[in-house]
Coordinates of C-alpha atoms in Angstrom, one line a residue:
Chain A
X1164 CA 53.9 -89.7 -47.0
X1165 CA 56.8 -91.1 -45.0
X1166 CA 54.8 -93.6 -43.0
X1167 CA 53.6 -95.3 -46.2
X1168 CA 57.2 -96.0 -47.1
X1169 CA 58.5 -96.9 -43.7
X1170 CA 57.4 -98.8 -40.7
X1171 CA 57.1 -97.5 -37.2
X1172 CA 57.8 -99.9 -34.3
X1173 CA 57.4 -99.4 -30.7
X1174 CA 58.6 -102.9 -29.7
X1175 CA 61.4 -103.8 -27.3
X1176 CA 65.0 -102.8 -27.9
X1177 CA 67.5 -105.6 -27.4
X1178 CA 70.6 -103.6 -27.2
X1179 CA 72.5 -103.1 -24.0
X1180 CA 76.1 -103.2 -23.0
X1181 CA 77.2 -104.8 -19.7
X1182 CA 77.3 -102.2 -16.9
X1183 CA 75.3 -99.7 -18.9
X1184 CA 72.1 -98.1 -17.6
X1185 CA 69.0 -99.6 -19.1
X1186 CA 67.5 -97.5 -21.9
X1187 CA 63.7 -97.9 -22.3
X1188 CA 62.5 -98.1 -25.9
X1189 CA 60.5 -95.1 -27.2
X1190 CA 60.0 -95.4 -31.0
X1191 CA 61.6 -96.9 -34.1
X1192 CA 61.3 -96.1 -37.7
X1193 CA 62.7 -98.3 -40.4
X1194 CA 63.0 -97.5 -44.1
X1195 CA 64.6 -98.9 -47.2
X1196 CA 67.7 -96.7 -47.7
X1197 CA 66.6 -96.3 -51.4
X1198 CA 63.3 -94.8 -50.3
X1199 CA 65.0 -92.6 -47.7
X1200 CA 67.6 -91.1 -50.1
X1201 CA 64.9 -90.5 -52.7
X1202 CA 64.0 -87.2 -51.1
X1203 CA 66.0 -84.9 -48.9
X1204 CA 62.9 -83.8 -47.1
X1205 CA 62.7 -87.2 -45.4
X1206 CA 65.4 -86.0 -43.0
X1207 CA 63.2 -83.2 -41.9
X1208 CA 60.1 -85.4 -41.8
X1209 CA 61.6 -88.1 -39.7
X1210 CA 63.4 -85.8 -37.3
X1211 CA 60.3 -83.6 -36.8
X1212 CA 57.9 -86.6 -36.4
X1213 CA 60.1 -88.5 -34.0
X1214 CA 61.0 -85.4 -32.0
X1215 CA 57.3 -84.7 -31.4
X1216 CA 56.5 -88.3 -30.5
X1217 CA 59.2 -88.6 -27.9
X1218 CA 59.0 -85.1 -26.4
X1219 CA 55.4 -85.2 -25.1
X1220 CA 56.4 -86.2 -21.6
X1221 CA 59.5 -84.1 -21.2
X1222 CA 59.3 -81.2 -18.8
X1223 CA 59.1 -78.7 -21.7
X1224 CA 57.8 -80.7 -24.6
X1225 CA 58.0 -78.0 -27.3
X1226 CA 61.5 -76.9 -26.4
X1227 CA 62.7 -80.5 -26.2
X1228 CA 61.1 -81.3 -29.5
X1229 CA 62.8 -78.4 -31.2
X1230 CA 66.2 -79.3 -29.8
X1231 CA 65.8 -83.0 -30.5
X1232 CA 64.7 -82.4 -34.1
X1233 CA 67.6 -80.0 -34.6
X1234 CA 70.2 -82.6 -33.5
X1235 CA 68.5 -85.6 -35.1
X1236 CA 68.1 -83.9 -38.4
X1237 CA 71.9 -83.5 -38.6
X1238 CA 72.4 -87.2 -38.0
X1239 CA 69.9 -88.1 -40.6
X1240 CA 71.6 -85.8 -43.1
X1241 CA 74.8 -87.6 -42.4
X1242 CA 73.1 -91.0 -43.1
X1243 CA 71.5 -89.5 -46.2
X1244 CA 75.0 -89.1 -47.7
X1245 CA 75.9 -92.7 -47.5
X1246 CA 77.6 -94.1 -50.6
X1247 CA 76.0 -97.5 -50.1
X1248 CA 72.9 -98.0 -52.3
X1249 CA 71.2 -101.0 -50.6
X1250 CA 70.0 -102.0 -47.2
X1251 CA 67.9 -100.5 -44.5
X1252 CA 67.9 -97.4 -42.4
X1253 CA 66.8 -97.9 -38.8
X1254 CA 66.1 -95.0 -36.5
X1255 CA 65.5 -96.0 -32.9
X1256 CA 65.1 -93.8 -29.9
X1257 CA 65.3 -95.0 -26.3
X1258 CA 65.4 -93.2 -23.0
X1259 CA 67.2 -93.3 -19.6
X1260 CA 66.3 -90.4 -17.3
X1261 CA 67.3 -87.1 -18.8
X1262 CA 69.1 -88.7 -21.7
X1263 CA 67.6 -89.8 -25.0
X1264 CA 69.6 -92.3 -27.1
X1265 CA 69.4 -92.3 -30.9
X1266 CA 70.6 -95.4 -32.6
X1267 CA 70.9 -94.8 -36.3
X1268 CA 71.7 -97.9 -38.3
X1269 CA 72.5 -97.5 -42.0
X1270 CA 74.4 -99.2 -44.8
X1271 CA 77.8 -97.8 -45.6
X1272 CA 80.9 -98.7 -47.6
X1273 CA 84.1 -99.9 -45.7
X1274 CA 85.8 -96.5 -46.1
X1275 CA 82.9 -94.8 -44.6
X1276 CA 82.9 -97.2 -41.7
X1277 CA 86.5 -96.4 -41.0
X1278 CA 85.8 -92.7 -41.3
X1279 CA 83.0 -92.8 -38.7
X1280 CA 85.1 -94.8 -36.3
X1281 CA 87.9 -92.3 -36.6
X1282 CA 85.6 -89.3 -36.4
X1283 CA 83.8 -90.5 -33.3
X1284 CA 87.1 -91.1 -31.5
X1285 CA 88.2 -87.5 -32.3
X1286 CA 84.9 -86.0 -31.2
X1287 CA 85.6 -87.4 -27.7
X1288 CA 88.9 -85.5 -27.6
X1289 CA 89.6 -82.4 -25.5
X1290 CA 90.2 -80.2 -28.4
X1291 CA 86.7 -80.8 -29.9
X1292 CA 85.5 -77.3 -29.2
X1293 CA 88.5 -75.7 -30.8
X1294 CA 88.2 -77.9 -33.9
X1295 CA 84.6 -77.0 -34.2
X1296 CA 85.3 -73.3 -34.0
X1297 CA 88.0 -73.6 -36.6
X1298 CA 85.5 -75.3 -38.9
X1299 CA 82.9 -72.5 -38.4
X1300 CA 85.5 -69.9 -39.4
X1301 CA 86.9 -72.0 -42.2
X1302 CA 85.9 -71.8 -45.9
X1303 CA 84.9 -75.4 -46.3
X1304 CA 81.2 -76.5 -46.0
X1305 CA 80.7 -78.5 -42.9
X1306 CA 81.8 -82.1 -43.3
X1307 CA 80.2 -85.1 -41.6
X1308 CA 82.9 -84.9 -38.9
X1309 CA 82.0 -81.3 -38.2
X1310 CA 78.3 -82.2 -37.8
X1311 CA 79.3 -84.7 -35.0
X1312 CA 81.6 -82.1 -33.4
X1313 CA 78.8 -79.6 -33.3
X1314 CA 76.5 -82.0 -31.6
X1315 CA 79.1 -82.7 -29.0
X1316 CA 79.9 -79.0 -28.4
X1317 CA 76.4 -77.5 -28.6
X1318 CA 74.3 -80.4 -27.3
X1319 CA 76.7 -82.3 -25.0
X1320 CA 76.2 -85.4 -27.2
X1321 CA 78.3 -88.5 -26.8
X1322 CA 78.9 -91.0 -29.5
X1323 CA 79.7 -94.6 -30.1
X1324 CA 80.0 -96.7 -33.3
X1325 CA 78.9 -100.3 -33.2
X1326 CA 78.9 -103.1 -35.6
X1327 CA 75.7 -103.9 -37.3
X1328 CA 74.6 -106.8 -39.6
X1329 CA 75.7 -106.8 -43.2
X1330 CA 77.4 -103.6 -44.6
X1331 CA 75.8 -101.4 -42.0
X1332 CA 77.1 -99.3 -39.2
X1333 CA 75.3 -98.2 -36.1
X1334 CA 75.8 -94.8 -34.7
X1335 CA 74.8 -94.5 -31.0
X1336 CA 74.3 -91.0 -29.9
X1337 CA 73.3 -90.0 -26.3
X1338 CA 71.6 -86.6 -26.0
X1339 CA 71.1 -85.1 -22.5
X1340 CA 68.7 -82.4 -23.8
X1341 CA 66.6 -82.4 -20.7
X1342 CA 69.6 -81.0 -18.7
X1343 CA 70.5 -78.3 -21.3
X1344 CA 70.1 -74.9 -19.8
X1345 CA 68.1 -72.2 -21.4
Chain B
X1083 CA 53.4 -82.5 -55.2
X1084 CA 52.8 -82.6 -51.4
X1085 CA 51.8 -79.5 -49.4
X1086 CA 55.3 -79.7 -48.0
X1087 CA 56.7 -78.8 -51.4
X1088 CA 54.6 -75.7 -52.0
X1089 CA 54.7 -74.2 -48.5
X1090 CA 57.4 -71.6 -48.0
X1091 CA 59.7 -73.2 -45.5
X1092 CA 61.7 -70.1 -44.6
X1093 CA 61.9 -66.4 -45.3
X1094 CA 64.9 -64.1 -45.5
X1095 CA 64.4 -60.4 -45.9
X1096 CA 66.1 -57.1 -45.4
X1097 CA 64.5 -54.1 -43.7
X1098 CA 66.6 -51.0 -44.8
X1099 CA 64.9 -48.7 -42.2
X1100 CA 66.0 -50.8 -39.3
X1101 CA 69.1 -52.1 -40.9
X1102 CA 67.8 -55.5 -40.1
X1103 CA 68.2 -58.8 -42.0
X1104 CA 65.9 -61.4 -40.7
X1105 CA 65.7 -65.1 -41.3
X1106 CA 62.7 -67.1 -40.1
X1107 CA 61.1 -70.6 -40.5
X1108 CA 62.9 -73.9 -41.2
X1109 CA 66.1 -73.7 -43.2
X1110 CA 67.3 -77.2 -44.1
X1111 CA 68.7 -77.1 -47.6
X1112 CA 70.3 -80.1 -49.3
X1113 CA 72.7 -77.8 -51.3
X1114 CA 73.8 -74.3 -50.6
X1115 CA 72.5 -73.3 -54.1
X1116 CA 69.0 -73.4 -52.7
X1117 CA 69.9 -70.4 -50.5
X1118 CA 71.3 -68.4 -53.4
X1119 CA 68.8 -65.5 -53.4
X1120 CA 68.9 -65.3 -49.6
X1121 CA 72.7 -65.2 -49.4
X1122 CA 72.7 -62.6 -52.2
X1123 CA 70.2 -60.6 -50.2
X1124 CA 72.4 -60.7 -47.1
X1125 CA 75.5 -59.6 -49.1
X1126 CA 73.4 -56.8 -50.6
X1127 CA 72.2 -55.7 -47.1
X1128 CA 75.8 -55.7 -45.8
X1129 CA 76.8 -53.4 -48.7
X1130 CA 74.0 -51.0 -48.0
X1131 CA 74.3 -50.5 -44.2
X1132 CA 76.6 -48.3 -42.1
X1133 CA 77.6 -48.9 -38.5
X1134 CA 75.6 -51.9 -37.5
X1135 CA 73.6 -54.7 -39.2
X1136 CA 71.0 -56.5 -37.1
X1137 CA 70.6 -60.1 -38.0
X1138 CA 67.3 -61.2 -36.6
X1139 CA 66.9 -65.0 -36.1
X1140 CA 64.2 -64.8 -33.4
X1141 CA 61.7 -66.7 -35.6
X1142 CA 64.3 -69.1 -37.0
X1143 CA 62.9 -72.5 -35.8
X1144 CA 65.4 -74.8 -37.5
X1145 CA 68.6 -74.3 -39.5
X1146 CA 70.9 -77.1 -40.5
X1147 CA 74.7 -76.9 -40.4
X1148 CA 75.0 -76.4 -44.1
X1149 CA 72.8 -73.3 -44.0
X1150 CA 74.4 -72.0 -40.8
X1151 CA 77.8 -72.2 -42.3
X1152 CA 76.7 -70.5 -45.5
X1153 CA 75.2 -67.5 -43.7
X1154 CA 78.0 -67.3 -41.1
X1155 CA 80.6 -67.4 -43.9
X1156 CA 79.1 -64.2 -45.4
X1157 CA 79.0 -62.4 -42.0
X1158 CA 82.6 -63.5 -41.0
X1159 CA 83.9 -62.4 -44.4
X1160 CA 82.2 -59.1 -44.0
X1161 CA 83.8 -58.6 -40.6
X1162 CA 87.2 -58.9 -42.2
X1163 CA 86.5 -56.8 -45.2
X1164 CA 84.7 -54.1 -43.3
X1165 CA 86.1 -53.6 -39.7
X1166 CA 83.9 -50.5 -39.4
X1167 CA 80.7 -52.7 -39.4
X1168 CA 79.3 -54.4 -36.4
X1169 CA 76.8 -57.3 -36.4
X1170 CA 74.2 -57.8 -33.7
X1171 CA 72.6 -61.2 -34.0
X1172 CA 69.2 -61.2 -32.2
X1173 CA 68.2 -64.7 -31.0
X1174 CA 65.2 -65.8 -28.9
X1175 CA 65.5 -67.6 -25.6
X1176 CA 62.6 -69.7 -26.6
X1177 CA 64.4 -71.5 -29.5
X1178 CA 66.9 -73.5 -27.5
X1179 CA 69.8 -73.8 -29.9
X1180 CA 70.0 -70.4 -31.5
X1181 CA 71.9 -68.4 -28.8
X1182 CA 74.4 -71.3 -28.4
X1183 CA 75.0 -71.8 -32.1
X1184 CA 75.2 -68.1 -33.1
X1185 CA 77.1 -67.3 -29.9
X1186 CA 80.0 -69.2 -31.4
X1187 CA 80.4 -66.4 -34.0
X1188 CA 81.2 -63.8 -31.4
X1189 CA 84.0 -66.0 -30.1
X1190 CA 85.5 -65.8 -33.6
X1191 CA 84.9 -62.2 -34.5
X1192 CA 84.6 -59.5 -31.8
X1193 CA 82.5 -57.3 -34.1
X1194 CA 79.7 -59.9 -33.8
X1195 CA 77.6 -59.8 -30.7
X1196 CA 74.6 -62.0 -29.8
X1197 CA 71.6 -60.6 -27.9
X1198 CA 68.8 -62.7 -26.6
X1199 CA 65.6 -60.9 -27.2
X1200 CA 62.5 -61.2 -25.0
X1201 CA 63.1 -59.7 -21.7
X1202 CA 61.7 -56.3 -22.6
X1203 CA 58.7 -57.6 -24.4
X1204 CA 56.6 -58.2 -21.3
X1205 CA 56.6 -54.9 -19.5
X1206 CA 54.3 -56.2 -16.7
X1207 CA 56.1 -59.5 -16.1
X1208 CA 58.7 -58.1 -13.7
X1209 CA 56.1 -56.5 -11.5
X1210 CA 54.0 -59.5 -11.3
X1211 CA 56.7 -62.1 -10.8
X1212 CA 58.4 -60.4 -8.0
X1213 CA 57.2 -59.9 -4.4
X1214 CA 55.5 -63.2 -3.7
X1215 CA 52.6 -62.6 -6.0
X1216 CA 51.9 -66.3 -6.5
X1217 CA 49.4 -66.7 -3.6
X1218 CA 47.5 -63.7 -5.0
X1219 CA 47.4 -65.2 -8.5
X1220 CA 46.0 -68.4 -7.0
X1221 CA 43.3 -66.4 -5.1
X1222 CA 42.4 -64.5 -8.3
X1223 CA 42.0 -67.7 -10.2
X1224 CA 39.9 -69.3 -7.5
X1225 CA 37.6 -66.3 -7.5
X1226 CA 37.2 -66.1 -11.3
X1227 CA 36.9 -69.9 -11.7
X1228 CA 33.6 -69.8 -9.8
X1229 CA 32.2 -67.9 -12.8
X1230 CA 34.3 -69.2 -15.7
X1231 CA 33.5 -72.9 -15.1
X1232 CA 29.9 -72.1 -16.1
X1233 CA 30.9 -69.7 -18.9
X1234 CA 33.6 -71.8 -20.6
X1235 CA 31.2 -74.4 -22.2
X1236 CA 29.5 -71.5 -24.1
X1237 CA 32.9 -70.7 -25.6
X1238 CA 33.9 -74.1 -26.9
X1239 CA 35.2 -75.9 -23.8
X1240 CA 34.2 -79.6 -23.7
X1241 CA 35.5 -83.0 -22.7
X1242 CA 38.2 -84.6 -24.9
X1243 CA 39.3 -81.4 -26.8
X1244 CA 42.9 -80.5 -27.4
X1245 CA 43.5 -77.1 -25.9
X1246 CA 46.3 -74.6 -25.2
X1247 CA 46.4 -72.1 -22.4
X1248 CA 48.7 -69.3 -23.5
X1249 CA 50.3 -67.1 -20.8
X1250 CA 49.3 -69.8 -18.3
X1251 CA 51.3 -68.2 -15.5
X1252 CA 51.5 -70.5 -12.5
X1253 CA 49.2 -73.0 -14.3
X1254 CA 46.4 -73.1 -11.9
X1255 CA 43.7 -72.4 -14.5
X1256 CA 45.0 -75.4 -16.6
X1257 CA 44.8 -77.6 -13.5
X1258 CA 41.2 -76.5 -12.8
X1259 CA 40.2 -77.1 -16.4
X1260 CA 41.9 -80.5 -16.4
X1261 CA 39.9 -81.6 -13.3
X1262 CA 36.6 -80.1 -14.4
X1263 CA 36.5 -80.8 -18.2
X1264 CA 39.2 -83.4 -18.9
X1265 CA 40.5 -82.3 -22.2
X1266 CA 42.6 -84.9 -23.9
X1267 CA 45.6 -82.6 -23.9
X1268 CA 46.5 -79.2 -22.6
X1269 CA 49.6 -77.4 -23.7
X1270 CA 50.2 -74.5 -21.2
X1271 CA 52.7 -71.9 -22.3
X1272 CA 54.3 -69.0 -20.4
X1273 CA 57.3 -66.8 -20.6
X1274 CA 58.2 -66.9 -16.9
X1275 CA 60.5 -69.7 -16.0
X1276 CA 59.8 -69.2 -12.3
X1277 CA 56.0 -69.5 -12.9
X1278 CA 56.5 -72.7 -15.0
X1279 CA 58.8 -74.2 -12.3
X1280 CA 56.0 -73.6 -9.8
X1281 CA 53.4 -75.1 -12.1
X1282 CA 55.5 -78.2 -12.7
X1283 CA 56.1 -78.6 -9.0
X1284 CA 52.4 -78.5 -8.4
X1285 CA 51.8 -81.0 -11.2
X1286 CA 54.3 -83.4 -9.6
X1287 CA 53.1 -83.0 -6.1
X1288 CA 49.5 -83.6 -7.0
X1289 CA 50.2 -86.2 -9.6
X1290 CA 48.4 -84.3 -12.3
X1291 CA 48.6 -85.6 -15.8
X1292 CA 47.8 -84.4 -19.3
X1293 CA 49.3 -80.9 -19.0
X1294 CA 52.4 -80.0 -20.9
X1295 CA 54.0 -76.8 -19.5
X1296 CA 56.2 -75.2 -22.0
X1297 CA 58.4 -72.1 -22.1
X1298 CA 57.6 -69.7 -24.9
X1299 CA 56.9 -66.3 -26.2
X1300 CA 53.2 -65.8 -26.9
X1301 CA 53.9 -63.5 -29.8
X1302 CA 56.2 -66.0 -31.5
X1303 CA 55.3 -69.5 -30.5
X1304 CA 57.0 -72.7 -31.6
X1305 CA 53.7 -74.5 -31.6
X1306 CA 52.5 -75.7 -34.9
X1307 CA 49.5 -74.0 -36.6
X1308 CA 45.9 -75.2 -36.6
X1309 CA 46.3 -77.8 -33.8
X1310 CA 44.0 -76.7 -31.0
X1311 CA 40.2 -76.9 -30.6
X1312 CA 40.3 -74.2 -28.0
X1313 CA 43.0 -71.6 -27.1
X1314 CA 42.6 -69.7 -23.9
X1315 CA 44.6 -66.5 -23.0
X1316 CA 43.4 -65.0 -19.8
X1317 CA 44.2 -61.6 -18.3
X1318 CA 47.2 -61.3 -20.6
X1319 CA 46.4 -59.3 -23.7
X1320 CA 46.0 -56.3 -21.4
X1321 CA 49.6 -56.5 -20.2
X1322 CA 51.1 -56.6 -23.7
X1323 CA 51.9 -53.4 -25.5
X1324 CA 50.9 -55.0 -28.8
X1325 CA 48.0 -57.4 -28.1
X1326 CA 47.3 -57.8 -31.9
X1327 CA 50.6 -59.7 -32.2
X1328 CA 49.5 -62.3 -29.6
X1329 CA 46.0 -62.6 -31.2
X1330 CA 47.6 -63.3 -34.5
X1331 CA 49.5 -66.2 -32.9
X1332 CA 46.4 -67.5 -31.0
X1333 CA 44.6 -67.5 -34.4
X1334 CA 47.4 -69.3 -36.0
X1335 CA 47.6 -72.2 -33.6
X1336 CA 43.8 -72.6 -33.4
X1337 CA 42.2 -75.2 -35.7
X1338 CA 39.8 -73.8 -38.3
X1339 CA 36.4 -74.1 -36.6
X1340 CA 38.0 -73.9 -33.2
X1341 CA 37.7 -71.0 -30.8
X1342 CA 40.0 -68.5 -29.1
X1343 CA 38.9 -67.5 -25.6
X1344 CA 40.3 -64.3 -23.9
X1345 CA 39.5 -62.6 -20.6
X1346 CA 40.5 -59.0 -19.8
X1347 CA 39.6 -56.3 -17.3
X1348 CA 38.4 -52.7 -17.3
X1349 CA 40.0 -51.6 -14.1
X1350 CA 38.4 -48.3 -14.0
X1351 CA 35.1 -50.1 -13.5
X1352 CA 36.1 -51.8 -10.3
X1353 CA 33.6 -50.6 -7.7
X1354 CA 32.4 -50.6 -4.1
X1355 CA 30.0 -49.3 -1.6
X1356 CA 30.4 -47.5 0.7
X1357 CA 33.2 -45.0 -0.2
X1358 CA 32.4 -45.3 -3.9
X1359 CA 34.1 -42.0 -4.9
X1360 CA 37.5 -42.8 -3.4
X1361 CA 37.4 -46.3 -5.0
X1362 CA 36.5 -44.9 -8.4
X1363 CA 39.2 -42.4 -8.3
X1364 CA 41.9 -44.9 -7.4
X1365 CA 40.9 -47.4 -10.2
X1366 CA 40.9 -44.6 -12.8
X1367 CA 44.4 -43.9 -11.7
X1368 CA 45.3 -47.6 -11.9
X1369 CA 44.3 -47.5 -15.6
X1370 CA 46.5 -44.5 -16.2
X1371 CA 49.4 -46.1 -14.2
X1372 CA 49.3 -49.2 -16.4
X1373 CA 49.1 -47.0 -19.5
X1374 CA 52.3 -45.4 -18.4
X1375 CA 54.0 -48.8 -18.7
X1376 CA 52.3 -49.5 -22.1
X1377 CA 49.7 -51.8 -20.7
X1378 CA 46.0 -51.4 -21.3
X1379 CA 44.0 -52.7 -18.3
X1380 CA 40.9 -51.1 -19.9
X1381 CA 41.0 -53.6 -22.7
X1382 CA 38.0 -55.8 -21.7
X1383 CA 35.3 -54.0 -23.7
X1384 CA 37.7 -53.7 -26.7
X1385 CA 37.9 -57.5 -27.0
X1386 CA 35.2 -57.7 -29.6
X1387 CA 37.0 -55.2 -31.9
X1388 CA 40.4 -57.0 -31.4
X1389 CA 38.9 -60.4 -32.2
X1390 CA 37.1 -59.0 -35.3
X1391 CA 40.3 -57.3 -36.6
X1392 CA 42.2 -60.6 -36.0
X1393 CA 39.8 -62.4 -38.4
X1394 CA 37.6 -64.3 -36.0
X1395 CA 33.9 -64.9 -36.6
X1396 CA 30.9 -65.8 -34.4
X1397 CA 32.3 -63.6 -31.7
X1398 CA 30.7 -63.9 -28.3
X1399 CA 31.2 -61.5 -25.4
X1400 CA 30.0 -61.5 -21.9
X1401 CA 30.9 -60.1 -18.6
X1402 CA 31.0 -61.3 -15.0
X1403 CA 31.6 -59.5 -11.7
X1404 CA 33.8 -61.1 -9.1
X1405 CA 32.5 -59.8 -5.8
X1406 CA 33.0 -60.0 -2.1
X1407 CA 29.8 -62.1 -2.0
X1408 CA 31.6 -64.9 -3.9
X1409 CA 33.0 -67.2 -1.2
X1410 CA 35.1 -65.7 1.5
X1411 CA 35.2 -61.8 1.4
X1412 CA 38.6 -62.1 3.0
X1413 CA 40.0 -63.6 -0.3
X1414 CA 38.7 -60.6 -2.1
X1415 CA 40.3 -58.2 0.5
X1416 CA 43.6 -60.0 0.2
X1417 CA 43.7 -59.7 -3.6
X1418 CA 43.0 -55.9 -3.3
X1419 CA 45.8 -55.6 -0.6
X1420 CA 48.2 -57.3 -3.0
X1421 CA 47.2 -55.0 -5.8
X1422 CA 47.8 -52.0 -3.5
X1423 CA 51.3 -53.3 -2.6
X1424 CA 52.4 -53.6 -6.3
X1425 CA 50.5 -50.7 -7.9
X1426 CA 50.9 -48.1 -5.1
X1427 CA 54.3 -49.5 -4.3
X1428 CA 56.8 -50.5 -6.9
X1429 CA 54.9 -49.3 -10.0
X1430 CA 54.1 -45.9 -8.6
X1431 CA 57.7 -45.5 -7.4
X1432 CA 59.0 -46.4 -10.8
X1433 CA 56.7 -43.8 -12.4
X1434 CA 58.1 -41.3 -9.9
X1435 CA 54.8 -40.6 -8.1
X1436 CA 55.1 -38.3 -5.0
X1437 CA 54.0 -39.2 -1.4
X1438 CA 50.8 -37.2 -1.6
X1439 CA 49.6 -39.0 -4.7
X1440 CA 50.6 -42.4 -3.4
X1441 CA 48.7 -41.8 -0.1
X1442 CA 45.5 -40.9 -1.9
X1443 CA 46.0 -43.8 -4.4
X1444 CA 46.5 -46.3 -1.6
X1445 CA 43.4 -45.0 0.2
X1446 CA 41.2 -46.1 -2.6
X1447 CA 42.4 -49.6 -2.2
X1448 CA 41.9 -49.4 1.5
X1449 CA 38.3 -48.3 0.9
X1450 CA 37.8 -51.1 -1.6
X1451 CA 38.9 -53.5 1.2
X1452 CA 36.6 -51.7 3.6
X1453 CA 33.7 -52.2 1.3
X1454 CA 34.5 -55.8 0.8
X1455 CA 34.6 -56.6 4.5
X1456 CA 31.7 -54.3 5.5
X1457 CA 28.7 -56.3 6.7
X1458 CA 26.5 -54.3 4.4
X1459 CA 29.1 -53.5 1.8
X1460 CA 29.6 -54.6 -1.8
X1461 CA 32.8 -54.7 -3.8
X1462 CA 33.3 -55.7 -7.4
X1463 CA 35.9 -56.5 -10.0
X1464 CA 34.5 -56.8 -13.5
X1465 CA 35.9 -59.2 -16.1
X1466 CA 35.2 -59.3 -19.8
X1467 CA 35.1 -62.7 -21.5
X1468 CA 35.2 -62.9 -25.3
X1469 CA 35.7 -65.7 -27.8
X1470 CA 35.8 -66.0 -31.6
X1471 CA 35.8 -68.9 -34.0
X1472 CA 38.5 -69.2 -36.6
X1473 CA 36.8 -69.5 -40.0
X1474 CA 36.8 -73.0 -41.6

């Protein structure tokens, strides 16, 4: 079971930027990255579990949970493919109004860090939708960048990359799922 | 090996008769190789159909990008290789991401269209949602609640349970249950966005907690299996053209040892005195009218059979009669007047009934109201309650 390998925290989140709205902590799961990458199904486990936990008080808990799990699983699959073998994975979810914030901290090698910084800056670009459609119609299997593009295009997600301790990177993703239309 | 490993997570199959390839469940492979047989099956299906291939993803709960790309790739390639072939992707409005994600495909290839299934599944919903029916639904629940609050404990209702109210409508039954029995959690599901909006508004205004209103299709719910001690589904099987599909889902989400509770009517048994003959004729016609729209408002006494055939045990059936003597007779009269408006109005018109029939049809409702308000009169509306236990 996942929970035997990881730890679940519901403590305070000390992570705010000046001028940003205050996000209230919801849940956090930490795991050794070695334990996490030992089984692919951990992505599904963690995304499904956390989606259920945080969706209970949304206006439509089941729908919210389904959407959140769908988006979060993609991010976990991205983290799963890290080339760095040591360190910790931290998944933290906090909330401000209709927006849920995922903070995914995971170890990565310097080239990957550079890749994420570049990918996130491109996701914010105006041609994100076109690039996503090109990737769908292309022959190549979806890259990590395409995963981020899809979240931006289909879920209105916004991204930020932050420094984290050691060889880790923190991907901050805001998901306004409560406002997504049927 | 954990149960996770042995459970089939998804299913892909081709139905040659309907030219339909369906994918259901959770599809989150690590590598595309894991999808090999399913992709081969899709290719095979494409090779065998003419005209149109339906790709049914209504019951697809999750699919990661890797899998989406793999299946999409096959469909997009087929569009280029076979311009004669059209693809219709059938999604569900309940699963939030599917229409959006698969919708992208139609932007790439005009031979792919995406249709959101659901709207035609509930033949009665249109009639009941329109025309200010909400106050009537509230009155109906108020009248039946007087009986059901005493009946429910005999069918598994108790303090602290986890329950689901499927086809919750405007949510008033869930609110009454919450106040009276205080379950630890109520999930209330309906397929009408306007009803859920109303239910949530009531919940906010009256600061009611512990009820989660959720949008869903009762025949294909996103709710996990075996999680509720009690599942209620009131006055709803009778307005579905395939009630066995709903019962299958109610069974699935009910815990082993838990109970499923259903209520239904037998409209032709509505009665009144005086003017009994006119009333009887009209309600016999009500049953036929609903039958025309594939709804069985005579289902009440068939509940036992339906529950048995769905696999339930320890089946309990009882009836109660809502009458003009329960509370204010005016409430009863107003409910009948609302029925008359819908049944002898929009429904009769859509069936193409002539003015002579409609006049006689409407007269029966008038006579039922007359009986309800008559100082010596008696008017009744019978309800069948049934519940069954899911085997351990």
